[in-house]
mmCIF file of C-alpha atoms in Angstrom:
data_model
loop_
_atom_site.group_PDB
_atom_site.id
_atom_site.type_symbol
_atom_site.label_atom_id
_atom_site.label_comp_id
_atom_site.label_asym_id
_atom_site.label_seq_id
_atom_site.Cartn_x
_atom_site.Cartn_y
_atom_site.Cartn_z
ATOM 1 C CA MET A 1 -57.009 375.017 23.518
ATOM 2 C CA LYS A 2 -54.205 377.143 22.049
ATOM 3 C CA ARG A 3 -54.236 380.842 22.877
ATOM 4 C CA TYR A 4 -53.020 383.313 20.290
ATOM 5 C CA LYS A 5 -52.261 386.976 20.759
ATOM 6 C CA GLU A 6 -54.868 389.570 19.916
ATOM 7 C CA ASN A 7 -54.217 392.041 17.107
ATOM 8 C CA TYR A 8 -53.334 394.864 19.496
ATOM 9 C CA GLU A 9 -50.836 392.590 21.261
ATOM 10 C CA LEU A 10 -49.158 391.708 17.963
ATOM 11 C CA LYS A 11 -48.949 395.380 17.035
ATOM 12 C CA ASN A 12 -47.517 396.315 20.422
ATOM 13 C CA SER A 13 -44.931 393.551 20.086
ATOM 14 C CA ALA A 14 -44.008 394.886 16.633
ATOM 15 C CA LYS A 15 -43.542 398.411 18.008
ATOM 16 C CA ASP A 16 -41.401 397.188 20.880
ATOM 17 C CA THR A 17 -39.275 394.996 18.609
ATOM 18 C CA LEU A 18 -38.655 397.838 16.143
ATOM 19 C CA ASP A 19 -37.719 400.306 18.858
ATOM 20 C CA GLY A 20 -34.322 401.727 17.899
ATOM 21 C CA LYS A 21 -34.194 399.690 14.696
ATOM 22 C CA TYR A 22 -36.508 401.715 12.484
ATOM 23 C CA GLY A 23 -33.726 403.272 10.408
ATOM 24 C CA GLY A 24 -32.529 400.016 8.866
ATOM 25 C CA ALA A 25 -36.091 398.719 8.502
ATOM 26 C CA VAL A 26 -37.126 401.824 6.556
ATOM 27 C CA LEU A 27 -33.994 401.593 4.403
ATOM 28 C CA ILE A 28 -34.498 397.963 3.373
ATOM 29 C CA ILE A 29 -38.163 398.561 2.461
ATOM 30 C CA PHE A 30 -37.219 401.714 0.536
ATOM 31 C CA LEU A 31 -34.435 399.947 -1.390
ATOM 32 C CA SER A 32 -36.757 397.104 -2.344
ATOM 33 C CA ALA A 33 -39.415 399.528 -3.599
ATOM 34 C CA LEU A 34 -36.856 401.656 -5.448
ATOM 35 C CA ILE A 35 -35.293 398.685 -7.260
ATOM 36 C CA SER A 36 -38.679 397.181 -8.136
ATOM 37 C CA GLN A 37 -40.258 400.399 -9.383
ATOM 38 C CA THR A 38 -37.171 401.346 -11.392
ATOM 39 C CA ALA A 39 -37.125 397.958 -13.122
ATOM 40 C CA ARG A 40 -40.871 398.058 -13.855
ATOM 41 C CA PHE A 41 -40.628 401.635 -15.167
ATOM 42 C CA PHE A 42 -37.726 400.646 -17.426
ATOM 43 C CA ILE A 43 -39.657 397.688 -18.890
ATOM 44 C CA SER A 44 -42.841 399.720 -19.319
ATOM 45 C CA SER A 45 -40.949 402.534 -21.052
ATOM 46 C CA ILE A 46 -39.362 400.125 -23.519
ATOM 47 C CA ALA A 47 -42.769 398.517 -24.114
ATOM 48 C CA VAL A 48 -44.481 401.832 -24.915
ATOM 49 C CA THR A 49 -41.639 402.984 -27.162
ATOM 50 C CA THR A 50 -41.563 399.674 -29.032
ATOM 51 C CA MET A 51 -45.338 399.542 -29.484
ATOM 52 C CA ASN A 52 -45.509 403.113 -30.796
ATOM 53 C CA THR A 53 -42.592 402.549 -33.178
ATOM 54 C CA VAL A 54 -44.097 399.354 -34.574
ATOM 55 C CA TYR A 55 -47.541 400.923 -34.932
ATOM 56 C CA TYR A 56 -46.261 403.989 -36.787
ATOM 57 C CA SER A 57 -44.079 401.789 -39.006
ATOM 58 C CA THR A 58 -46.653 399.131 -39.874
ATOM 59 C CA GLY A 59 -49.983 400.740 -39.037
ATOM 60 C CA SER A 60 -51.062 397.357 -37.712
ATOM 61 C CA GLU A 61 -52.906 397.453 -34.409
ATOM 62 C CA SER A 62 -52.841 393.664 -34.109
ATOM 63 C CA VAL A 63 -49.029 393.590 -34.261
ATOM 64 C CA SER A 64 -48.866 396.321 -31.638
ATOM 65 C CA THR A 65 -51.250 394.325 -29.417
ATOM 66 C CA ALA A 66 -49.119 391.197 -29.825
ATOM 67 C CA ILE A 67 -46.031 393.122 -28.746
ATOM 68 C CA SER A 68 -47.946 394.460 -25.758
ATOM 69 C CA PHE A 69 -48.799 390.877 -24.757
ATOM 70 C CA VAL A 70 -45.123 389.874 -25.002
ATOM 71 C CA PHE A 71 -44.095 392.745 -22.732
ATOM 72 C CA ASP A 72 -46.875 391.799 -20.295
ATOM 73 C CA LEU A 73 -45.259 388.372 -20.019
ATOM 74 C CA ILE A 74 -41.840 389.976 -19.557
ATOM 75 C CA LEU A 75 -43.236 392.195 -16.809
ATOM 76 C CA LEU A 76 -44.853 389.163 -15.161
ATOM 77 C CA ALA A 77 -41.520 387.327 -15.168
ATOM 78 C CA ALA A 78 -39.810 390.449 -13.807
ATOM 79 C CA ASN A 79 -42.334 390.609 -10.956
ATOM 80 C CA VAL A 80 -41.432 387.053 -9.989
ATOM 81 C CA VAL A 81 -37.687 387.791 -10.043
ATOM 82 C CA LEU A 82 -38.092 391.069 -8.172
ATOM 83 C CA GLY A 83 -40.327 389.302 -5.672
ATOM 84 C CA VAL A 84 -37.296 387.280 -4.569
ATOM 85 C CA MET A 85 -36.435 390.322 -2.457
ATOM 86 C CA ASN A 86 -39.540 389.569 -0.381
ATOM 87 C CA ALA A 87 -37.699 386.558 1.031
ATOM 88 C CA GLY A 88 -34.828 388.848 2.001
ATOM 89 C CA ILE A 89 -37.186 391.301 3.679
ATOM 90 C CA THR A 90 -38.808 388.435 5.563
ATOM 91 C CA LEU A 91 -35.386 387.207 6.697
ATOM 92 C CA TYR A 92 -34.372 390.692 7.849
ATOM 93 C CA PHE A 93 -37.437 391.175 10.057
ATOM 94 C CA LEU A 94 -37.335 387.607 11.311
ATOM 95 C CA LYS A 95 -33.743 388.143 12.446
ATOM 96 C CA ILE A 96 -34.713 391.311 14.290
ATOM 97 C CA ALA A 97 -37.626 389.567 16.008
ATOM 98 C CA CYS A 98 -35.444 386.619 17.035
ATOM 99 C CA GLY A 99 -32.563 388.787 18.270
ATOM 100 C CA GLN A 100 -30.133 387.644 15.579
ATOM 101 C CA PRO A 101 -27.588 389.814 13.712
ATOM 102 C CA TYR A 102 -29.178 391.498 10.705
ATOM 103 C CA ALA A 103 -27.970 393.663 7.825
ATOM 104 C CA VAL A 104 -29.339 395.460 4.779
ATOM 105 C CA ARG A 105 -27.601 392.893 2.547
ATOM 106 C CA ASP A 106 -30.211 390.388 3.777
ATOM 107 C CA LEU A 107 -32.459 391.968 1.135
ATOM 108 C CA PHE A 108 -30.561 390.006 -1.528
ATOM 109 C CA TYR A 109 -30.560 386.705 0.364
ATOM 110 C CA GLY A 110 -32.842 385.107 -2.199
ATOM 111 C CA PHE A 111 -30.395 385.766 -5.016
ATOM 112 C CA ARG A 112 -27.578 384.047 -3.123
ATOM 113 C CA THR A 113 -29.290 381.043 -1.520
ATOM 114 C CA ASP A 114 -32.198 378.743 -2.421
ATOM 115 C CA SER A 115 -32.959 380.822 -5.509
ATOM 116 C CA SER A 116 -34.973 378.122 -7.285
ATOM 117 C CA LYS A 117 -37.061 377.410 -4.170
ATOM 118 C CA ILE A 118 -37.768 381.093 -3.594
ATOM 119 C CA LEU A 119 -38.598 381.664 -7.262
ATOM 120 C CA THR A 120 -41.085 378.789 -7.133
ATOM 121 C CA ILE A 121 -42.832 380.154 -4.040
ATOM 122 C CA GLU A 122 -42.886 383.721 -5.369
ATOM 123 C CA GLY A 123 -44.015 382.436 -8.764
ATOM 124 C CA ALA A 124 -46.974 380.685 -7.147
ATOM 125 C CA MET A 125 -47.959 383.902 -5.381
ATOM 126 C CA VAL A 126 -47.627 386.088 -8.485
ATOM 127 C CA LEU A 127 -49.421 383.553 -10.680
ATOM 128 C CA CYS A 128 -52.286 383.338 -8.207
ATOM 129 C CA GLN A 129 -52.610 387.120 -8.200
ATOM 130 C CA THR A 130 -52.451 387.322 -11.997
ATOM 131 C CA ILE A 131 -55.026 384.609 -12.657
ATOM 132 C CA PHE A 132 -57.669 386.023 -10.349
ATOM 133 C CA LEU A 133 -57.086 389.790 -10.618
ATOM 134 C CA TRP A 134 -55.922 390.292 -14.213
ATOM 135 C CA PRO A 135 -59.430 389.837 -15.761
ATOM 136 C CA CYS A 136 -60.661 392.838 -13.774
ATOM 137 C CA GLN A 137 -57.753 394.967 -15.040
ATOM 138 C CA TYR A 138 -58.379 393.913 -18.637
ATOM 139 C CA LEU A 139 -62.109 394.652 -18.455
ATOM 140 C CA ALA A 140 -61.426 398.010 -16.805
ATOM 141 C CA GLN A 141 -59.106 398.906 -19.685
ATOM 142 C CA GLN A 142 -61.873 397.996 -22.112
ATOM 143 C CA TYR A 143 -64.228 400.358 -20.300
ATOM 144 C CA LEU A 144 -61.680 403.194 -20.387
ATOM 145 C CA SER A 145 -61.154 402.620 -24.106
ATOM 146 C CA THR A 146 -64.813 402.369 -25.127
ATOM 147 C CA GLN A 147 -66.666 404.167 -22.300
ATOM 148 C CA ASP A 148 -69.263 401.412 -22.683
ATOM 149 C CA GLU A 149 -70.878 400.879 -19.260
ATOM 150 C CA LYS A 150 -71.276 397.141 -19.822
ATOM 151 C CA TRP A 151 -67.483 396.778 -19.520
ATOM 152 C CA LEU A 152 -67.611 398.609 -16.200
ATOM 153 C CA PHE A 153 -70.229 396.150 -14.956
ATOM 154 C CA TYR A 154 -68.096 393.223 -16.135
ATOM 155 C CA ALA A 155 -65.010 394.728 -14.468
ATOM 156 C CA LEU A 156 -66.787 395.149 -11.128
ATOM 157 C CA ALA A 157 -68.165 391.610 -11.312
ATOM 158 C CA ALA A 158 -64.703 390.224 -12.168
ATOM 159 C CA MET A 159 -63.184 392.195 -9.293
ATOM 160 C CA LEU A 160 -65.710 390.837 -6.802
ATOM 161 C CA ILE A 161 -65.303 387.238 -7.954
ATOM 162 C CA GLY A 162 -61.527 387.565 -8.239
ATOM 163 C CA PHE A 163 -61.057 388.943 -4.740
ATOM 164 C CA CYS A 164 -63.412 386.352 -3.226
ATOM 165 C CA ILE A 165 -61.127 383.640 -4.603
ATOM 166 C CA TYR A 166 -57.752 385.390 -4.362
ATOM 167 C CA ILE A 167 -57.951 386.621 -0.769
ATOM 168 C CA PRO A 168 -58.442 383.187 0.902
ATOM 169 C CA ILE A 169 -55.699 381.652 -1.258
ATOM 170 C CA SER A 170 -53.233 384.484 -0.628
ATOM 171 C CA LEU A 171 -53.906 384.288 3.107
ATOM 172 C CA GLY A 172 -53.398 380.533 2.998
ATOM 173 C CA ILE A 173 -49.884 380.818 1.534
ATOM 174 C CA GLY A 174 -48.982 384.240 2.934
ATOM 175 C CA MET A 175 -46.592 382.866 5.576
ATOM 176 C CA SER A 176 -44.669 380.699 3.082
ATOM 177 C CA PHE A 177 -41.397 382.645 3.191
ATOM 178 C CA TYR A 178 -41.389 382.617 6.995
ATOM 179 C CA LEU A 179 -41.970 378.872 6.976
ATOM 180 C CA MET A 180 -39.268 378.338 4.340
ATOM 181 C CA LEU A 181 -36.718 380.250 6.437
ATOM 182 C CA ASP A 182 -37.733 378.424 9.608
ATOM 183 C CA PHE A 183 -37.547 374.997 7.932
ATOM 184 C CA PRO A 184 -34.972 375.239 5.109
ATOM 185 C CA GLU A 185 -35.024 371.465 4.569
ATOM 186 C CA TYR A 186 -38.505 371.645 3.021
ATOM 187 C CA SER A 187 -38.945 371.912 -0.746
ATOM 188 C CA ALA A 188 -40.993 374.745 -2.243
ATOM 189 C CA ARG A 189 -43.943 372.435 -2.780
ATOM 190 C CA GLU A 190 -43.753 371.175 0.804
ATOM 191 C CA VAL A 191 -43.544 374.738 2.133
ATOM 192 C CA LEU A 192 -46.675 375.804 0.251
ATOM 193 C CA SER A 193 -48.549 372.667 1.268
ATOM 194 C CA ILE A 194 -47.592 372.890 4.950
ATOM 195 C CA CYS A 195 -48.308 376.619 5.038
ATOM 196 C CA TRP A 196 -51.785 375.982 3.635
ATOM 197 C CA ARG A 197 -52.477 373.410 6.364
ATOM 198 C CA LEU A 198 -50.912 375.582 9.060
ATOM 199 C CA MET A 199 -53.148 378.530 8.142
ATOM 200 C CA LYS A 200 -56.315 376.452 8.332
ATOM 201 C CA GLY A 201 -58.494 378.262 10.844
ATOM 202 C CA GLN A 202 -56.020 381.160 10.981
ATOM 203 C CA ARG A 203 -56.790 382.982 7.743
ATOM 204 C CA GLY A 204 -59.532 384.988 9.435
ATOM 205 C CA ARG A 205 -57.087 386.201 12.089
ATOM 206 C CA LEU A 206 -54.611 387.313 9.443
ATOM 207 C CA PHE A 207 -57.339 388.934 7.351
ATOM 208 C CA PHE A 208 -58.642 391.047 10.243
ATOM 209 C CA LEU A 209 -55.070 391.916 11.193
ATOM 210 C CA GLU A 210 -54.558 393.285 7.692
ATOM 211 C CA LEU A 211 -57.860 395.174 7.832
ATOM 212 C CA SER A 212 -56.775 396.824 11.084
ATOM 213 C CA PHE A 213 -54.115 398.757 9.160
ATOM 214 C CA LEU A 214 -56.661 400.451 6.860
ATOM 215 C CA PRO A 215 -56.929 403.699 8.901
ATOM 216 C CA LEU A 216 -53.143 404.088 8.880
ATOM 217 C CA ILE A 217 -53.037 403.302 5.157
ATOM 218 C CA LEU A 218 -55.558 406.089 4.504
ATOM 219 C CA LEU A 219 -53.459 408.512 6.543
ATOM 220 C CA CYS A 220 -50.380 407.518 4.545
ATOM 221 C CA ILE A 221 -52.242 408.199 1.293
ATOM 222 C CA LEU A 222 -53.153 411.656 2.596
ATOM 223 C CA SER A 223 -49.444 412.237 3.292
ATOM 224 C CA PHE A 224 -48.748 411.660 -0.437
ATOM 225 C CA GLY A 225 -47.278 408.241 0.349
ATOM 226 C CA ILE A 226 -44.488 409.457 2.608
ATOM 227 C CA GLY A 227 -46.019 407.769 5.623
ATOM 228 C CA PHE A 228 -45.611 404.359 3.991
ATOM 229 C CA LEU A 229 -41.875 404.582 4.753
ATOM 230 C CA TRP A 230 -42.805 404.080 8.409
ATOM 231 C CA LEU A 231 -45.982 402.042 8.015
ATOM 232 C CA ASN A 232 -44.538 399.269 5.810
ATOM 233 C CA PRO A 233 -41.834 398.232 8.323
ATOM 234 C CA TYR A 234 -44.440 398.311 11.100
ATOM 235 C CA MET A 235 -46.781 396.079 9.091
ATOM 236 C CA GLN A 236 -43.962 393.712 8.138
ATOM 237 C CA MET A 237 -42.872 393.311 11.742
ATOM 238 C CA THR A 238 -46.479 392.751 12.821
ATOM 239 C CA TYR A 239 -46.787 389.913 10.303
ATOM 240 C CA THR A 240 -43.513 388.520 11.647
ATOM 241 C CA CYS A 241 -44.949 388.579 15.162
ATOM 242 C CA PHE A 242 -48.079 386.877 13.819
ATOM 243 C CA PHE A 243 -45.975 384.025 12.409
ATOM 244 C CA LEU A 244 -43.957 383.599 15.606
ATOM 245 C CA ASP A 245 -47.171 383.553 17.623
ATOM 246 C CA LEU A 246 -48.677 381.065 15.180
ATOM 247 C CA MET A 247 -45.729 378.716 15.649
ATOM 248 C CA ASN A 248 -45.477 379.209 19.423
ATOM 249 C CA PRO A 249 -48.916 379.955 20.892
ATOM 250 C CA ARG A 250 -49.299 380.616 24.590
ATOM 251 C CA GLU A 251 -50.340 377.930 27.002
ATOM 252 C CA PRO A 252 -54.091 377.771 27.672
ATOM 253 C CA ARG A 253 -55.344 379.395 30.843
ATOM 254 C CA GLN A 254 -55.751 377.124 33.806
ATOM 255 C CA GLN A 255 -59.368 376.605 34.761
#
């Protein structure tokens, strides 16, 4: 029977691997967040300005709502494109873990190589998140607009159902970028399919590994988010160690 590392062992491996390399790891995570948030803020600002201008010019709420829907689609597409940097982040930490040369420019790997494959994988992830979590956001907005408690009940129900479906699926394809980088000959569809099979019986391990970071996440929130500069690289390297352990488990103990 295969033996996998415990959560504390994966975390210790992540700490040891990042020793002396935290500066670059923090920088690449910060750059990714800065680029993504700037792009999203720019799109959202244009959306609000356009909607207000159209509403004051026409007085039509339906037209304003239609424009809002268009910008929601634009933002969704932007999230997919910006998510290409996730492949670069994965590559960066995988190189560190495997003792290979690494650089901050790895962040933009996805825009230089295998762009269509990476876009497909990221698109599947974003689409999955949108389908199962967007209804909760919409219903919550309805509650905030009307203050009708029935919308709050619907939003909570949608959130519960959405997470119950989304979490197992996201865990099942969560290692896709690692797998794609490890086996570049696979197509995007093959990567997603193999990742799903590979994670069979392992999603629980990954889920509890993610839950183990909750205390640190709460501390980072109390630090007004500054702590995430150090926590995010630590989490990313821990997931990298999880993948490497998944692909190369230890030999079973001799009886």
